[in-house]
């Protein structure tokens, strides 16, 4: 008898979860839509969101009922500190979830979740939580919390691929605009499209053919572009600005320092029209220069460590950081960004040239999605747009989310969870966090659907 009861409970729970998954997907065909509570804890940002998708006459619409982030304060270490980031997740996640519950839509049927103030709120249809890639211990905080809510509320859960969420964010943005009654209604970027994922931990050029069908065209062989900019900023920025920085995203502080007037400061930027101009050495008025990575090859990969290393050597050659004038700091910061962004744009052009013979009919690529924390940099957008124009790809449409959706956030996790759930995928409660997890189905781990733990309805 003692062996039968756990078995009965397991069967009953599994049946309950299957029923809840079927009922949740039916919601999208009703006026109510799909509602998810989403959690993101892959690195140093603790984020919770309530995201809803509905179907309107003009197309799909989305609404973010709640979104809040808490970033671990690791400024004393001038970079991300794993233990402090983990403790920040442990300190803040439960409180953010509690706060988010007050923003769930009110229940119109009298059932649902009863809050402490006596109000009834709609129960989410499922939970979305980042499963990877990221810091395993940090991911565990969010994923385990998602599992607990899934069990407590008897609703399904989707373990979301963090980078897939970045790729799909423009779709969220277009649906948010439709919710705001955009005229004419905006359209979600259609597959296939190219994506550039740029952040402190990733630099990847991706060809996306479908929800789970992504081909990696190029990735960084050393450090990510965001890390290179952060390291360069630590050498270039005056000590006073480093002390005043509100986070360790020093690349953002560097952009504000070298381009204080925003777009007006780089309005006269002219992209190299040929590969020869692109790799030509540019000696500054101060006597130094930064070498373009892979200047003599068209190999499809990125490399940014040499740029931050060269910046550090230039600063050290002046004796001390204090001896560098602000004018030289500005020039060095602008040059570091130019070389980083032109290297990124160069490989994108090479990829487009390689794909051009196949870029016809249903395989035609007309959209370039730019996402990740570095995507908020306006000079990057200028460089990419200019490169495409002079290299024969001026017809390409660049789509980038607003800054608050470029950085790590739970809204994009919720949207990716909705997309996967609509496609019939949910996660088994046995799924574990993944430190490394590729996008490409041809990779050793099988890409998004490769790891165990998926349930396909």
Coordinates of C-alpha atoms in Angstrom, one line a residue:
X1 CA 0.0 0.0 0.0
X2 CA 2.9 2.4 0.8
X3 CA 4.2 1.9 -2.7
X4 CA 0.8 2.5 -4.3
X5 CA 0.0 5.9 -2.8
X6 CA 3.1 7.7 -4.2
X7 CA 2.3 6.1 -7.6
X8 CA -1.3 7.3 -7.5
X9 CA -0.2 10.8 -6.5
X10 CA 2.3 10.9 -9.4
X11 CA -0.3 9.7 -11.9
X12 CA -2.9 12.1 -10.6
X13 CA -0.5 15.0 -10.6
X14 CA 0.6 14.2 -14.2
X15 CA -3.0 14.1 -15.3
X16 CA -3.7 17.4 -13.6
X17 CA -0.7 19.0 -15.3
X18 CA -1.8 17.7 -18.7
X19 CA -5.3 19.1 -18.2
X20 CA -4.0 22.5 -17.1
X21 CA -1.7 22.6 -20.1
X22 CA -4.5 21.9 -22.5
X23 CA -6.8 24.4 -20.8
X24 CA -4.1 27.1 -20.9
X25 CA -3.6 26.7 -24.6
X26 CA -7.3 27.0 -25.2
X27 CA -7.2 30.4 -23.5
X28 CA -5.3 31.9 -26.4
X29 CA -8.3 31.2 -28.6
X30 CA -10.6 33.0 -26.2
X31 CA -10.7 36.6 -25.4
X32 CA -8.7 35.9 -22.2
X33 CA -5.4 35.0 -23.8
X34 CA -2.3 33.4 -22.3
X35 CA -0.9 34.7 -19.1
X36 CA 2.5 33.8 -17.6
X37 CA 4.6 34.8 -14.6
X38 CA 8.2 34.9 -15.7
X39 CA 11.5 34.7 -13.8
X40 CA 15.0 35.6 -15.0
X41 CA 18.1 34.9 -12.8
X42 CA 20.8 33.8 -15.3
X43 CA 23.5 36.3 -14.2
X44 CA 23.3 39.3 -11.9
X45 CA 19.8 40.6 -12.7
X46 CA 16.9 39.3 -10.7
X47 CA 13.8 40.0 -12.7
X48 CA 10.1 39.0 -12.5
X49 CA 7.4 39.9 -15.0
X50 CA 3.7 39.2 -15.7
X51 CA 3.2 39.0 -19.5
X52 CA 0.0 38.4 -21.4
X53 CA -0.7 37.6 -25.1
X54 CA -4.1 38.0 -26.7
X55 CA -5.4 37.7 -30.2
X56 CA -7.0 40.8 -31.7
X57 CA -8.8 41.3 -35.0
X58 CA -5.7 43.1 -36.3
X59 CA -3.3 40.4 -35.0
X60 CA -1.6 39.3 -31.8
X61 CA -1.2 41.8 -29.0
X62 CA 0.8 41.7 -25.8
X63 CA 0.8 43.5 -22.4
X64 CA 3.4 43.6 -19.7
X65 CA 1.4 43.9 -16.5
X66 CA 4.5 43.9 -14.3
X67 CA 8.3 44.1 -14.9
X68 CA 10.9 44.8 -12.3
X69 CA 14.6 44.2 -12.1
X70 CA 17.1 44.2 -9.2
X71 CA 20.8 44.2 -10.2
X72 CA 23.4 42.9 -7.8
X73 CA 25.6 45.7 -6.5
X74 CA 29.1 44.4 -7.4
X75 CA 30.7 47.8 -8.0
X76 CA 33.3 47.2 -5.3
X77 CA 34.7 44.4 -7.5
X78 CA 34.5 46.4 -10.8
X79 CA 32.7 43.5 -12.4
X80 CA 30.2 40.7 -11.7
X81 CA 30.9 38.7 -8.5
X82 CA 29.2 35.3 -8.6
X83 CA 28.6 35.0 -4.9
X84 CA 27.2 38.5 -4.5
X85 CA 25.0 37.9 -7.5
X86 CA 23.7 34.7 -6.1
X87 CA 22.9 36.3 -2.7
X88 CA 21.1 39.1 -4.5
X89 CA 18.8 36.6 -6.2
X90 CA 18.2 34.9 -2.9
X91 CA 17.4 38.2 -1.2
X92 CA 15.2 39.7 -3.9
X93 CA 13.4 37.0 -5.9
X94 CA 10.6 36.0 -3.5
X95 CA 9.9 39.7 -2.7
X96 CA 9.6 40.5 -6.5
X97 CA 7.2 37.5 -7.0
X98 CA 5.1 38.7 -4.1
X99 CA 5.0 42.2 -5.6
X100 CA 4.1 40.8 -9.0
X101 CA 1.1 39.0 -7.7
X102 CA -0.7 42.3 -7.0
X103 CA -0.4 43.1 -10.7
X104 CA -2.1 39.9 -12.0
X105 CA -5.3 40.8 -13.8
X106 CA -8.4 40.7 -11.6
X107 CA -10.5 37.5 -11.9
X108 CA -13.9 38.1 -13.5
X109 CA -15.2 34.7 -12.5
X110 CA -14.7 34.9 -8.7
X111 CA -12.1 32.1 -8.7
X112 CA -8.3 32.2 -9.1
X113 CA -5.7 33.4 -6.7
X114 CA -6.9 35.0 -3.5
X115 CA -4.5 37.7 -2.2
X116 CA -4.1 38.9 1.4
X117 CA -6.2 42.0 0.7
X118 CA -9.1 39.7 -0.3
X119 CA -9.0 40.4 -4.0
X120 CA -9.2 37.6 -6.5
X121 CA -6.6 37.5 -9.3
X122 CA -6.3 35.4 -12.4
X123 CA -4.0 32.5 -11.9
X124 CA -1.2 32.4 -14.5
X125 CA -1.7 29.8 -17.2
X126 CA 1.9 28.6 -16.7
X127 CA 5.3 29.7 -15.3
X128 CA 8.3 30.8 -17.5
X129 CA 11.8 30.6 -15.9
X130 CA 15.2 30.8 -17.5
X131 CA 16.8 27.4 -17.6
X132 CA 20.1 28.5 -19.3
X133 CA 22.7 29.3 -20.4
X134 CA 24.1 31.2 -17.4
X135 CA 25.6 30.7 -14.0
X136 CA 24.2 27.4 -12.8
X137 CA 23.8 28.4 -9.1
X138 CA 22.0 31.6 -10.1
X139 CA 19.8 29.8 -12.6
X140 CA 18.8 27.3 -9.9
X141 CA 17.3 30.1 -7.7
X142 CA 14.9 31.1 -10.5
X143 CA 14.2 27.7 -11.9
X144 CA 13.5 26.1 -8.5
X145 CA 11.2 29.0 -7.6
X146 CA 9.4 28.4 -10.9
X147 CA 9.0 24.7 -10.1
X148 CA 7.6 25.5 -6.7
X149 CA 5.0 27.9 -8.1
X150 CA 4.2 25.3 -10.8
X151 CA 3.5 22.7 -8.1
X152 CA 1.7 25.0 -5.7
X153 CA -0.6 26.3 -8.4
X154 CA -0.8 23.1 -10.4
X155 CA 0.1 24.8 -13.6
X156 CA 2.7 23.9 -16.2
X157 CA 6.2 25.4 -16.5
X158 CA 8.5 26.2 -19.4
X159 CA 12.2 26.3 -18.9
X160 CA 13.3 29.1 -21.3
X161 CA 16.5 29.4 -23.3
X162 CA 17.9 32.8 -22.5
X163 CA 19.4 33.6 -25.9
X164 CA 16.3 32.4 -27.7
X165 CA 14.4 34.9 -25.6
X166 CA 16.6 37.7 -26.8
X167 CA 16.0 36.6 -30.4
X168 CA 12.2 36.7 -30.0
X169 CA 12.1 40.0 -28.2
X170 CA 11.2 42.1 -31.3
X171 CA 8.1 40.0 -31.6
X172 CA 7.1 41.0 -28.1
X173 CA 7.8 44.7 -29.0
X174 CA 5.6 44.5 -32.1
X175 CA 2.7 42.9 -30.1
X176 CA 3.1 45.6 -27.4
X177 CA 2.7 48.2 -30.1
X178 CA -0.4 46.5 -31.3
X179 CA -1.8 46.5 -27.8
X180 CA -1.3 50.3 -27.9
X181 CA -3.4 50.3 -31.1
X182 CA -0.6 51.1 -33.5
X183 CA -1.9 52.3 -36.9
X184 CA -1.1 50.5 -39.1
X185 CA -0.5 47.4 -36.9
X186 CA 3.1 46.4 -36.6
X187 CA 4.2 43.0 -37.8
X188 CA 6.4 40.5 -36.0
X189 CA 9.7 39.8 -37.8
X190 CA 9.1 36.7 -39.9
X191 CA 11.4 33.8 -40.3
X192 CA 14.0 33.6 -41.7
X193 CA 16.0 36.5 -40.3
X194 CA 19.5 37.2 -39.0
X195 CA 20.2 38.1 -35.4
X196 CA 23.2 39.7 -33.7
X197 CA 23.2 38.9 -30.0
X198 CA 25.5 41.2 -28.2
X199 CA 25.9 41.4 -24.4
X200 CA 28.5 41.1 -21.6
X201 CA 28.5 37.4 -22.0
X202 CA 27.6 36.7 -25.6
X203 CA 28.5 37.8 -29.1
X204 CA 26.7 35.6 -31.7
X205 CA 25.5 36.0 -35.3
X206 CA 22.5 33.7 -35.8
X207 CA 20.4 32.7 -38.8
X208 CA 17.0 32.0 -37.5
X209 CA 14.7 29.8 -39.7
X210 CA 12.1 28.9 -37.1
X211 CA 11.2 29.0 -33.4
X212 CA 13.8 26.3 -32.5
X213 CA 15.8 26.3 -35.7
X214 CA 18.8 28.6 -35.4
X215 CA 22.1 28.3 -37.1
X216 CA 25.2 29.9 -35.5
X217 CA 27.1 31.7 -38.2
X218 CA 29.8 33.3 -36.0
X219 CA 30.6 33.6 -32.3
X220 CA 33.4 35.1 -30.2
X221 CA 36.4 32.8 -29.7
X222 CA 37.5 34.7 -26.6
X223 CA 35.5 37.4 -24.7
X224 CA 32.1 38.9 -25.6
X225 CA 31.9 42.4 -27.0
X226 CA 30.2 43.7 -23.9
X227 CA 33.1 42.5 -21.7
X228 CA 35.6 44.1 -24.1
X229 CA 33.8 47.4 -23.8
X230 CA 33.5 47.1 -20.0
X231 CA 37.3 46.4 -19.7
X232 CA 38.2 49.2 -22.0
X233 CA 36.0 51.6 -20.0
X234 CA 37.7 50.7 -16.8
X235 CA 41.0 51.9 -18.3
X236 CA 39.6 54.9 -20.2
X237 CA 37.1 56.5 -17.8
X238 CA 38.4 58.9 -15.2
X239 CA 38.4 57.4 -11.7
X240 CA 35.7 59.9 -10.6
X241 CA 33.3 58.5 -13.2
X242 CA 34.1 54.9 -12.2
X243 CA 33.3 55.8 -8.6
X244 CA 30.0 57.4 -9.6
X245 CA 28.8 54.6 -11.9
X246 CA 25.6 53.0 -10.6
X247 CA 26.4 49.6 -12.0
X248 CA 29.3 47.6 -13.4
X249 CA 28.0 48.1 -17.0
X250 CA 30.9 50.4 -17.6
X251 CA 30.4 50.2 -21.4
X252 CA 27.3 52.2 -21.0
X253 CA 29.2 54.8 -19.0
X254 CA 31.8 54.9 -21.7
X255 CA 29.2 55.6 -24.3
X256 CA 27.9 58.6 -22.3
X257 CA 31.4 59.9 -21.7
X258 CA 32.7 59.8 -25.3
X259 CA 29.3 60.7 -26.9
X260 CA 27.8 63.2 -24.5
X261 CA 25.6 64.7 -27.2
X262 CA 24.4 61.4 -28.4
X263 CA 23.8 61.0 -32.1
X264 CA 25.1 64.5 -32.9
X265 CA 28.6 63.4 -31.9
X266 CA 28.8 60.6 -34.5
X267 CA 26.7 62.2 -37.2
X268 CA 29.7 62.6 -39.5
X269 CA 30.8 58.9 -39.1
X270 CA 31.7 57.4 -42.6
X271 CA 31.9 53.7 -42.9
X272 CA 34.7 52.1 -45.0
X273 CA 33.3 51.3 -48.4
X274 CA 35.8 48.5 -49.1
X275 CA 37.5 45.7 -47.2
X276 CA 40.8 47.5 -47.8
X277 CA 39.6 50.7 -46.2
X278 CA 38.2 48.6 -43.4
X279 CA 41.4 47.0 -42.3
X280 CA 43.7 50.0 -43.0
X281 CA 45.7 51.2 -40.0
X282 CA 44.5 54.5 -38.5
X283 CA 47.0 56.3 -36.4
X284 CA 45.5 58.8 -34.1
X285 CA 46.7 62.3 -33.4
X286 CA 48.1 60.9 -30.2
X287 CA 50.3 58.4 -32.0
X288 CA 48.5 55.2 -31.1
X289 CA 46.3 52.9 -33.2
X290 CA 44.0 49.9 -32.6
X291 CA 44.3 46.9 -34.9
X292 CA 41.2 45.4 -36.4
X293 CA 40.7 41.7 -35.4
X294 CA 41.1 39.2 -38.2
X295 CA 42.2 42.0 -40.5
X296 CA 43.6 39.6 -43.1
X297 CA 41.0 36.9 -43.1
X298 CA 37.3 36.4 -43.8
X299 CA 36.9 33.7 -41.2
X300 CA 33.5 33.7 -39.6
X301 CA 34.3 34.3 -36.0
X302 CA 34.6 37.3 -33.6
X303 CA 37.5 38.3 -31.4
X304 CA 37.5 41.2 -28.9
X305 CA 40.1 40.4 -26.3
X306 CA 42.9 42.1 -28.4
X307 CA 41.0 45.4 -28.4
X308 CA 40.6 45.7 -24.7
X309 CA 44.3 44.5 -24.3
X310 CA 45.5 47.2 -26.7
X311 CA 43.5 49.9 -24.8
X312 CA 45.1 48.8 -21.6
X313 CA 48.6 49.0 -23.0
X314 CA 48.0 52.4 -24.5
X315 CA 46.9 53.7 -21.1
X316 CA 49.8 52.1 -19.3
X317 CA 52.3 53.5 -21.8
X318 CA 51.3 57.0 -20.5
X319 CA 52.7 56.1 -17.2
X320 CA 49.5 56.4 -15.1
X321 CA 45.8 56.8 -15.9
X322 CA 45.9 60.3 -14.4
X323 CA 48.3 61.7 -17.1
X324 CA 45.8 61.0 -19.9
X325 CA 43.9 64.1 -20.9
X326 CA 40.1 63.9 -21.2
X327 CA 40.4 64.7 -24.9
X328 CA 42.6 61.6 -25.4
X329 CA 40.3 59.5 -23.3
X330 CA 37.4 60.5 -25.5
X331 CA 39.3 59.7 -28.7
X332 CA 40.5 56.3 -27.3
X333 CA 37.0 55.4 -26.2
X334 CA 35.5 56.3 -29.6
X335 CA 38.2 54.3 -31.4
X336 CA 37.6 51.3 -29.2
X337 CA 33.9 51.4 -30.0
X338 CA 34.5 51.9 -33.7
X339 CA 36.8 49.0 -34.0
X340 CA 34.5 46.7 -32.0
X341 CA 31.4 47.7 -33.9
X342 CA 33.0 47.6 -37.4
X343 CA 34.4 44.1 -36.6
X344 CA 30.8 43.1 -35.8
X345 CA 29.5 44.7 -38.9
X346 CA 32.2 43.2 -41.1
X347 CA 31.3 39.6 -40.2
X348 CA 27.6 40.4 -40.7
X349 CA 28.3 41.7 -44.2
X350 CA 30.4 38.5 -45.0
X351 CA 27.5 36.4 -43.8
X352 CA 25.0 38.2 -45.9
X353 CA 27.3 38.0 -49.0
X354 CA 27.6 34.2 -48.4
X355 CA 23.9 33.8 -48.0
X356 CA 23.0 36.0 -51.0
X357 CA 22.9 33.3 -53.6
X358 CA 20.3 31.4 -51.5
X359 CA 18.4 34.6 -50.4
X360 CA 15.4 34.2 -52.7
X361 CA 11.7 33.3 -52.3
X362 CA 10.7 32.0 -48.9
X363 CA 14.4 31.9 -47.8
X364 CA 14.9 35.6 -48.4
X365 CA 16.4 37.5 -45.5
X366 CA 15.4 41.1 -45.2
X367 CA 15.5 41.6 -41.4
X368 CA 18.4 41.9 -39.0
X369 CA 17.5 41.7 -35.3
X370 CA 19.8 43.4 -32.9
X371 CA 19.4 42.3 -29.3
X372 CA 21.2 42.0 -26.0
X373 CA 22.6 44.7 -23.6
X374 CA 25.0 46.2 -26.1
X375 CA 22.2 46.6 -28.6
X376 CA 21.1 49.8 -26.7
X377 CA 24.3 51.5 -27.9
X378 CA 23.3 54.1 -30.5
X379 CA 26.7 54.3 -32.1
X380 CA 26.5 50.5 -32.8
X381 CA 23.2 51.1 -34.6
X382 CA 24.8 53.9 -36.6
X383 CA 27.8 51.7 -37.6
X384 CA 25.6 48.8 -38.6
X385 CA 23.1 50.9 -40.6
X386 CA 26.0 52.7 -42.4
X387 CA 27.8 49.4 -43.2
X388 CA 24.7 47.9 -44.7
X389 CA 24.0 50.9 -46.8
X390 CA 27.5 51.2 -48.5
X391 CA 28.0 47.4 -48.9
X392 CA 24.8 46.8 -50.9
X393 CA 22.4 45.8 -48.2
X394 CA 20.6 49.0 -47.6
X395 CA 17.2 47.2 -48.0
X396 CA 17.8 45.3 -44.8
X397 CA 15.6 46.3 -42.0
X398 CA 17.3 46.5 -38.6
X399 CA 14.9 45.8 -35.7
X400 CA 16.1 46.5 -32.1
X401 CA 14.0 46.4 -28.9
X402 CA 13.9 49.5 -26.7
X403 CA 16.8 49.7 -24.1
X404 CA 14.7 48.4 -21.2
X405 CA 14.1 45.2 -23.2
X406 CA 17.6 44.8 -24.6
X407 CA 19.2 44.0 -21.2
X408 CA 18.4 40.8 -19.3
X409 CA 14.7 40.9 -18.2
X410 CA 11.9 38.6 -17.3
X411 CA 9.5 40.1 -19.9
X412 CA 11.5 38.5 -22.8
X413 CA 11.6 35.2 -20.8
X414 CA 7.8 35.3 -20.5
X415 CA 7.4 36.0 -24.2
X416 CA 9.7 33.2 -25.2
X417 CA 7.8 30.9 -22.8
X418 CA 4.5 31.9 -24.4
X419 CA 5.9 31.2 -27.9
X420 CA 7.2 27.7 -26.8
X421 CA 4.0 26.9 -24.9
X422 CA 1.9 27.8 -28.0
X423 CA 4.0 25.4 -30.0
X424 CA 3.1 22.7 -27.6
X425 CA 6.3 22.6 -25.4
X426 CA 6.5 22.6 -21.6
X427 CA 9.1 21.4 -19.2
X428 CA 9.2 18.4 -16.9
X429 CA 9.7 19.3 -13.3
X430 CA 12.9 17.2 -13.3
X431 CA 14.7 19.7 -15.7
X432 CA 17.9 21.1 -14.4
X433 CA 19.7 24.4 -15.1
X434 CA 22.2 24.4 -17.9
X435 CA 25.4 26.5 -17.7
X436 CA 26.0 26.0 -21.4
X437 CA 23.2 25.5 -23.9
X438 CA 23.6 26.2 -27.6
X439 CA 20.9 27.5 -30.0
X440 CA 22.0 25.4 -33.0
X441 CA 20.2 22.0 -33.4
X442 CA 23.4 20.7 -35.2
X443 CA 25.5 21.3 -32.1
X444 CA 26.7 18.5 -29.8
X445 CA 24.0 19.2 -27.3
X446 CA 21.2 19.4 -29.9
X447 CA 20.3 23.0 -29.5
X448 CA 17.2 24.3 -27.8
X449 CA 15.4 21.0 -27.9
X450 CA 18.5 18.8 -27.3
X451 CA 18.6 18.6 -23.5
X452 CA 16.2 16.3 -21.7
X453 CA 13.3 17.7 -19.8
X454 CA 11.0 18.8 -22.6
X455 CA 7.4 17.5 -22.9
X456 CA 5.7 17.9 -26.3
X457 CA 1.9 18.0 -26.3

